[in-house]
Amino acid sequence: MSAEKKSIYPDKPELQFENKRKFTNKREPLVDRENRKTVGQPTVENPRMSCLNVNVYYGDKQAIHDVTLDIGRNEVIAMIGPSGCGKSTFLRCLNRMNDTIDFCRLTGTILLDGKNIYDKDVDVVPLRAQVGMVFQKPNPFPKSIYENVAYGPKIHGLVQNRAETDEIVETSLRKAGLWEEVKDRLNQPGTSLSGGQQQRLCIARTIAVGPEVILMDEPCSALDPIATARIEDLIDELRENFSIAIVTHSMQQASRVSQRTAYFHLGDLIEVGSTDQVFLNPLHQLTEDYVTGRFG
Amino acid sequence: MSETSNIDIVKKGLGKRYRAEKRFRIYGICAIASSLIFLAFLFISIGSNGYTAFQQTFIRLTVHFDPEILGDTTNRESIASANFPSIVKQSLSMMFPEVTSRSDKRLLNALISSGASYNVRDIVIENPNCIGKTMQVWVPADDDVDMLIKGHINREAQEGERRLNDKQLGWIEQLEKDGNLKKRFNMTFFTAGDSREPELAGIWGAVSGSFFTMIVTLVLSFPIGVAAAIYLEEFAKKNRWTDIIEVNINNLAAVPSIVFGLLGLAVFLNFFGMPRSAPLVGGLVMTLMTLPVIIIASRAALKSVPPSIREAALGVGASQVQMVFHHVLPLALPGMLTGAIIGMARALGETAPLLMIGMVAFIVDIPSGFTDPSTALPVQIFLWADSPERGFLEKTSAAIMVLLTFLIAMNALAVILRKKFEKRW
């Protein structure tokens, strides 16, 4: 297999420069931290968000080491890696959810449409309206389905009256592929839905605010395969209107839904590239070990 | 040589394990049984002492409202000074015409409560047309007669060893024979204030005093406690200062209540010059005492709200305040209410701090506001328990029953509220 890969790489001139050294190290059992410079293509043209040299610390412990990564427009970027590698932490930095943790500290810049979201004059409330988030465990509010979706637009003043609210609730639920299932019981509690429906309700709630970027933190880890398939289809549809960053433990899911994939390992961004390339021709030893199932 | 397999070792140890389990169950059942026995003993002793207080002995008098004895009864002031005691005495001596000597008459009059003349007066106030007519009136008997009828005074005892002498016993027997002496429901106990006479004493004054005190406590401690808890739990930065505050709140919850009473005496009465014996001051002291309890309970309730709800709210762009008031508070409110009600129940049963601020005074009038002198239920129990008259013994137990009823009702309310508003997620 490695013989095949060796024959492939010289054909890819854009990868040659950076990876020659790595390539020779490929079979070494452990890569030193010095050798953990990100390989692949962390930047894209005209990105929606771009992170430059991001370091995150929990107290004294450094959780993210010098990550540089772009999130393009209308693309799904998957973040994979073993548990505790910092991919969720990194995702939560993108809409400053880590602000709620007192001892969490961040250096570096994260630009959203060219503006650093960690600038002092940036307010997290509108930021979170621009960068929405879907969590691992479906967490609808213990209120009705209707209120769950209407809550975001209401607090942001996006709707003025009942008719507008009705409209935004319907369009959001339609986009999330949930409308047909719940249109007759909008007043029932959101918690009465099944797990997959709850997660789609959470997605509807997120897109009701009209964000530019949607962050998804293992959105299918609590769901069965059928519900997962529905969410994955939904993610694919949502790509037309939003940039999506998804953290996932399932490599199959990453390969199914994403255009680009980033591999994290112990707080380092090891490799970024097109999903096909990362899964079929990983440049880094650690990536290959992970995607081929040698560890993780 | 047979090899002992693992399963044999496991089986050998099983008996020991089950025995330990059984032993522990027996300990638990013993603990519960003994506490239930003590509780039952408490309730039985209070109930058996107190149930008689809900009945009272009354004597039927045939009262002739003689305008000559009463004097002027045309308006309220003159009625107040009219000679009702004479009328009561007159109707008694009409009933027992054979009693003529002065000392015997005094003994006879002692059978009737000193409050009887007020009952007669109330009839006149209610119905002024009765002047000059003759009516049958039930008036309360003296507490000694009451005790005799309820069996607390032994009729067979030597004359010198009981509070009613042979002559009085004879009169009482005659009254009983004629159907002029009867036990009836004791309304006075629920409508009157305190009194030196057991048959006239009631708990209504203490209940209203407790009610006003609790209103002040609730109005002050619940909003302040909940606001403090929300700020400390949701908004304050976790640093050394909040640690110090948290430790101090926990310490305050454990401070003996008498210390709060002394504080109230020093600060509210002496420094701010507030009225003595007033429910307002009692409520303030109780507020100080209840606040830490409410803060601790409210913080626990806030902590128990799952973080996923907070994340969900923040994730759609709610501000901190919106997150707390739209999502966290509604979920934490049942727990907060429970804490508040349990704190209030504790305050309702608290005596010591009220002693310090003068709510232990003997107050006959029923308080009608927050600054009227008054007493509280537990203090009333304390006062009655201290009184030498036999009649107060059953009043004490009955007042304890009333207090326990309130406490149980409040705790039940806490449970019901929690069940009703608790949302599952």
XYZ file of C-alpha atoms in Angstrom, chain B:
425
model
C -5.625 -32.719 43.419
C -8.698 -30.731 42.552
C -8.186 -27.214 41.413
C -10.591 -24.726 43.077
C -12.006 -22.654 40.283
C -12.925 -19.024 40.600
C -16.632 -19.741 40.722
C -16.176 -21.922 43.827
C -14.390 -19.094 45.617
C -17.150 -16.708 44.609
C -19.813 -19.097 45.873
C -18.022 -19.600 49.152
C -18.043 -15.873 49.793
C -21.667 -15.418 48.793
C -23.158 -16.350 52.143
C -21.031 -13.779 53.921
C -22.032 -11.104 51.420
C -25.720 -11.798 51.792
C -25.443 -11.834 55.551
C -23.828 -8.389 55.467
C -26.602 -7.169 53.218
C -29.287 -8.570 55.519
C -27.618 -7.054 58.568
C -27.578 -3.665 56.929
C -31.255 -3.909 56.028
C -32.100 -4.792 59.636
C -30.125 -1.765 60.885
C -32.046 0.453 58.483
C -35.424 -0.922 59.475
C -34.525 -0.518 63.155
C -33.527 3.096 62.612
C -36.752 3.897 60.769
C -38.891 2.017 63.267
C -37.359 3.753 66.264
C -37.779 7.194 64.720
C -41.384 6.364 63.836
C -42.009 5.199 67.404
C -40.636 8.461 68.802
C -42.723 10.442 66.360
C -45.840 8.479 67.223
C -45.095 8.943 70.912
C -44.766 12.695 70.370
C -48.001 12.961 68.437
C -49.923 10.744 70.861
C -48.738 12.647 73.899
C -49.544 16.017 72.327
C -52.869 14.809 70.996
C -54.011 13.149 74.199
C -53.110 16.220 76.223
C -54.505 18.692 73.785
C -57.678 17.358 72.233
C -59.752 18.348 75.272
C -58.885 21.998 74.704
C -61.145 22.075 71.664
C -64.106 21.671 73.998
C -65.101 23.953 76.800
C -67.570 23.728 79.672
C -70.424 26.207 79.490
C -73.124 27.032 82.044
C -76.587 28.103 81.042
C -77.823 31.168 82.883
C -81.248 32.689 82.796
C -80.324 36.326 82.547
C -82.813 39.085 83.276
C -81.537 42.244 81.571
C -82.687 44.525 84.388
C -82.403 48.159 83.285
C -82.205 49.249 86.921
C -79.021 47.274 87.579
C -77.485 47.971 84.181
C -78.074 51.681 84.237
C -77.805 53.675 81.059
C -77.318 51.502 77.943
C -78.227 53.925 75.227
C -74.840 54.259 73.567
C -71.604 52.310 73.265
C -69.690 54.150 75.983
C -72.407 53.712 78.560
C -72.759 50.038 77.677
C -69.051 49.599 78.305
C -69.460 50.935 81.825
C -72.790 49.239 82.545
C -72.926 46.849 85.452
C -72.976 43.456 83.689
C -71.153 41.519 86.457
C -74.071 42.239 88.805
C -76.547 40.843 86.295
C -74.572 37.617 86.005
C -74.341 37.322 89.793
C -78.042 38.022 90.093
C -78.988 35.275 87.667
C -76.728 32.826 89.520
C -78.305 33.586 92.860
C -81.734 33.240 91.244
C -80.666 29.734 90.241
C -79.437 28.869 93.717
C -81.742 30.822 96.046
C -80.599 28.789 99.072
C -77.131 30.413 98.925
C -77.277 33.455 101.102
C -74.074 33.945 103.037
C -71.504 36.287 101.580
C -68.683 33.764 101.460
C -70.908 31.144 99.859
C -71.999 33.640 97.239
C -68.385 34.310 96.438
C -67.783 30.585 96.048
C -70.825 30.341 93.810
C -69.708 33.223 91.627
C -66.315 31.558 91.254
C -67.987 28.841 89.187
C -68.545 31.271 86.364
C -65.721 32.663 84.298
C -64.895 36.303 84.853
C -65.435 36.640 81.120
C -69.139 35.787 81.430
C -70.129 39.405 81.927
C -68.500 40.231 78.565
C -70.593 37.561 76.860
C -73.703 39.120 78.340
C -72.531 42.580 77.307
C -71.957 41.401 73.726
C -75.557 40.251 73.586
C -76.729 43.705 74.562
C -74.486 45.370 72.006
C -75.762 43.069 69.296
C -79.371 43.316 70.267
C -80.236 46.440 72.308
C -83.909 45.471 72.389
C -83.253 42.775 74.964
C -83.114 45.297 77.806
C -85.866 44.495 80.277
C -86.352 40.962 78.936
C -85.192 37.600 80.230
C -83.010 35.325 78.076
C -81.153 32.073 78.390
C -77.414 32.562 77.875
C -74.570 30.026 77.725
C -71.519 31.487 79.472
C -68.106 29.841 79.944
C -67.530 28.107 83.242
C -64.460 28.862 85.304
C -61.363 26.809 84.365
C -61.580 24.871 87.646
C -65.095 23.696 86.753
C -63.855 22.932 83.238
C -61.017 20.831 84.629
C -63.410 18.985 86.920
C -65.780 18.177 84.080
C -62.880 17.021 81.880
C -61.749 14.753 84.700
C -58.519 16.500 85.576
C -59.696 17.193 89.146
C -60.440 14.139 91.200
C -63.894 14.405 92.813
C -63.040 11.674 95.333
C -59.986 13.488 96.677
C -59.943 15.115 100.125
C -61.612 18.493 100.163
C -58.373 20.257 100.997
C -56.565 18.664 98.088
C -58.753 19.932 95.302
C -59.484 23.413 94.064
C -63.275 23.078 94.386
C -64.774 22.438 97.806
C -67.704 20.189 98.659
C -70.290 22.962 98.370
C -69.137 23.897 94.879
C -69.146 20.239 93.839
C -72.737 20.035 94.985
C -73.741 23.035 92.914
C -71.976 21.661 89.879
C -73.765 18.340 90.274
C -77.058 20.172 90.458
C -76.208 22.169 87.340
C -75.356 18.957 85.517
C -78.600 17.357 86.644
C -80.674 20.277 85.361
C -78.850 20.238 82.019
C -77.454 23.672 82.673
C -73.844 22.543 82.344
C -72.531 21.261 79.070
C -69.331 20.830 77.056
C -69.452 22.668 73.771
C -67.011 23.403 70.955
C -64.446 25.923 72.159
C -64.756 28.775 69.673
C -62.933 31.132 72.043
C -59.728 29.185 71.553
C -59.668 30.088 67.865
C -60.932 33.652 68.068
C -59.481 35.196 71.242
C -56.119 36.581 72.159
C -54.112 35.581 75.183
C -55.648 35.796 78.666
C -54.714 35.094 82.272
C -57.828 32.919 82.499
C -57.379 29.622 80.654
C -61.039 29.500 79.644
C -60.745 32.877 77.925
C -57.355 32.370 76.290
C -57.134 31.826 72.545
C -54.488 31.549 69.865
C -55.893 33.982 67.324
C -53.628 36.804 68.538
C -50.570 34.580 68.223
C -51.667 33.258 64.841
C -52.122 36.776 63.468
C -48.784 37.837 64.965
C -47.110 34.865 63.275
C -48.952 35.655 60.045
C -47.719 39.268 59.940
C -44.207 38.147 60.842
C -44.228 35.569 58.062
C -45.492 38.106 55.528
C -42.584 40.422 56.318
C -40.162 37.497 56.182
C -41.480 36.201 52.865
C -41.619 39.591 51.173
C -38.050 40.378 52.186
C -36.202 37.089 52.209
C -37.493 35.449 49.022
C -36.610 38.205 46.513
C -33.359 39.103 48.251
C -32.342 35.475 48.654
C -33.163 34.522 45.084
C -31.439 37.615 43.685
C -28.323 36.920 45.745
C -28.303 33.286 44.660
C -28.713 34.173 40.975
C -25.962 36.748 41.116
C -23.533 34.497 42.971
C -24.265 31.477 40.838
C -24.663 32.953 37.374
C -22.947 36.309 37.176
C -20.239 36.664 39.812
C -16.707 35.702 38.841
C -15.407 32.756 40.802
C -12.611 34.284 42.815
C -11.447 34.684 46.402
C -14.182 37.167 47.247
C -17.011 34.947 46.129
C -15.397 32.059 48.006
C -15.331 34.143 51.180
C -18.946 35.162 50.676
C -20.004 31.571 50.088
C -18.256 30.335 53.233
C -19.872 33.117 55.239
C -23.336 32.356 53.924
C -22.869 28.726 54.896
C -21.713 29.817 58.335
C -24.675 32.152 58.752
C -27.044 29.276 58.068
C -25.568 27.512 61.087
C -25.624 30.470 63.492
C -27.910 29.841 66.493
C -31.109 31.790 66.142
C -30.755 33.544 69.506
C -27.763 35.384 68.039
C -30.004 36.804 65.325
C -32.386 37.844 68.091
C -29.619 39.725 69.875
C -28.637 41.325 66.598
C -32.218 42.401 66.035
C -32.354 43.859 69.537
C -29.133 45.792 69.042
C -29.720 46.986 65.497
C -33.453 47.233 64.815
C -34.666 48.215 68.288
C -31.787 50.115 69.841
C -30.129 51.662 66.804
C -33.063 52.234 64.451
C -35.586 52.704 67.262
C -38.211 50.385 65.818
C -41.217 49.427 67.975
C -40.809 46.626 70.473
C -42.815 43.394 70.147
C -43.775 44.290 66.568
C -44.175 41.672 63.802
C -42.204 44.040 61.564
C -39.062 43.598 63.659
C -39.790 39.917 64.132
C -40.027 39.577 60.369
C -36.744 41.404 59.867
C -34.952 39.128 62.307
C -36.525 36.066 60.704
C -35.431 37.396 57.316
C -31.827 37.490 58.465
C -32.200 33.961 59.718
C -33.976 32.602 56.628
C -31.844 34.348 53.985
C -28.880 31.955 54.104
C -31.207 28.964 53.891
C -32.957 30.395 50.839
C -29.683 31.390 49.192
C -28.192 27.942 49.664
C -31.331 26.176 48.429
C -31.649 28.525 45.447
C -28.025 28.054 44.469
C -28.442 24.308 44.617
C -31.547 24.615 42.447
C -29.669 26.756 39.911
C -26.749 24.335 39.893
C -29.055 21.445 39.113
C -30.257 23.018 35.864
C -28.481 21.007 33.169
C -25.669 22.887 31.420
C -27.062 21.806 28.061
C -29.972 24.231 28.531
C -27.560 27.086 29.199
C -25.477 26.146 26.162
C -28.582 25.937 24.020
C -29.626 29.439 25.058
C -26.158 30.900 24.595
C -25.819 29.056 21.295
C -28.733 30.899 19.719
C -27.328 34.184 20.976
C -29.167 34.817 24.239
C -27.375 37.208 26.535
C -26.428 36.092 30.007
C -29.487 37.750 31.555
C -31.812 36.311 28.916
C -30.343 32.879 29.425
C -30.910 33.091 33.178
C -34.392 34.583 33.144
C -35.827 32.764 30.113
C -34.423 29.314 30.666
C -32.532 28.691 33.880
C -34.826 30.429 36.353
C -38.054 28.711 35.243
C -36.360 25.357 35.729
C -34.838 26.308 39.073
C -37.931 27.972 40.500
C -39.564 24.847 41.995
C -36.406 24.123 43.944
C -36.169 27.727 45.046
C -39.794 27.719 46.213
C -39.208 24.542 48.135
C -36.190 26.050 49.848
C -38.103 29.213 50.639
C -41.075 27.370 52.104
C -38.884 25.133 54.212
C -36.979 28.205 55.418
C -40.273 29.895 56.213
C -41.488 26.827 58.076
C -38.348 26.954 60.172
C -38.925 30.649 60.826
C -42.540 29.967 61.786
C -41.426 27.558 64.479
C -38.615 29.757 65.762
C -38.922 31.168 69.293
C -35.552 32.304 70.551
C -34.979 35.420 68.413
C -38.501 36.658 69.165
C -37.829 36.540 72.902
C -35.018 39.024 72.383
C -37.125 41.597 70.572
C -40.003 41.604 73.023
C -42.493 39.411 71.222
C -42.715 37.384 74.420
C -44.819 40.015 76.196
C -48.292 39.194 77.524
C -50.492 40.713 74.826
C -54.252 40.353 74.994
C -55.175 42.410 71.942
C -55.197 40.876 68.523
C -52.670 42.679 66.323
C -54.135 44.366 63.297
C -50.947 45.516 61.593
C -47.207 45.139 61.260
C -46.341 47.537 64.050
C -48.912 46.440 66.652
C -47.461 44.649 69.635
C -48.024 40.946 69.210
C -46.669 37.543 69.931
C -46.148 34.492 67.762
C -47.406 30.922 67.908
C -44.274 29.251 69.254
C -43.832 32.054 71.801
C -47.458 31.602 72.866
C -46.737 27.920 73.426
C -43.725 28.888 75.503
C -45.797 31.336 77.560
C -48.609 28.878 78.205
C -46.237 26.059 79.021
C -44.844 28.366 81.690
C -48.242 29.139 83.263
C -49.158 27.365 86.516
C -52.886 26.900 85.849
C -53.903 23.350 85.008
C -56.109 24.675 82.222
C -53.126 25.960 80.259
C -51.644 22.481 79.958
C -54.216 21.402 77.408
C -54.073 24.816 75.733
C -50.319 24.353 75.271
C -50.789 21.000 73.595
C -53.616 22.339 71.458
C -51.471 25.296 70.346
C -48.686 22.848 69.468
C -51.204 20.945 67.371
C -52.161 24.133 65.555
C -48.505 25.033 64.947
C -47.694 21.547 63.686
C -50.701 21.708 61.389
C -49.351 24.898 59.856
C -45.865 23.421 59.503
C -47.122 20.224 57.903
C -49.347 22.250 55.595
C -46.395 24.396 54.516
C -44.176 21.382 53.878
C -46.963 19.702 51.943
C -47.332 22.870 49.903
C -43.615 22.739 49.129
C -43.940 19.173 47.905
C -47.018 19.985 45.823
C -45.392 23.042 44.237
C -42.306 21.067 43.389
C -44.326 18.292 41.819
C -46.491 20.741 39.898
C -43.839 22.964 38.383
C -41.079 20.462 37.956
C -40.318 20.034 34.257
C -38.622 17.018 32.848
C -35.992 17.356 30.151
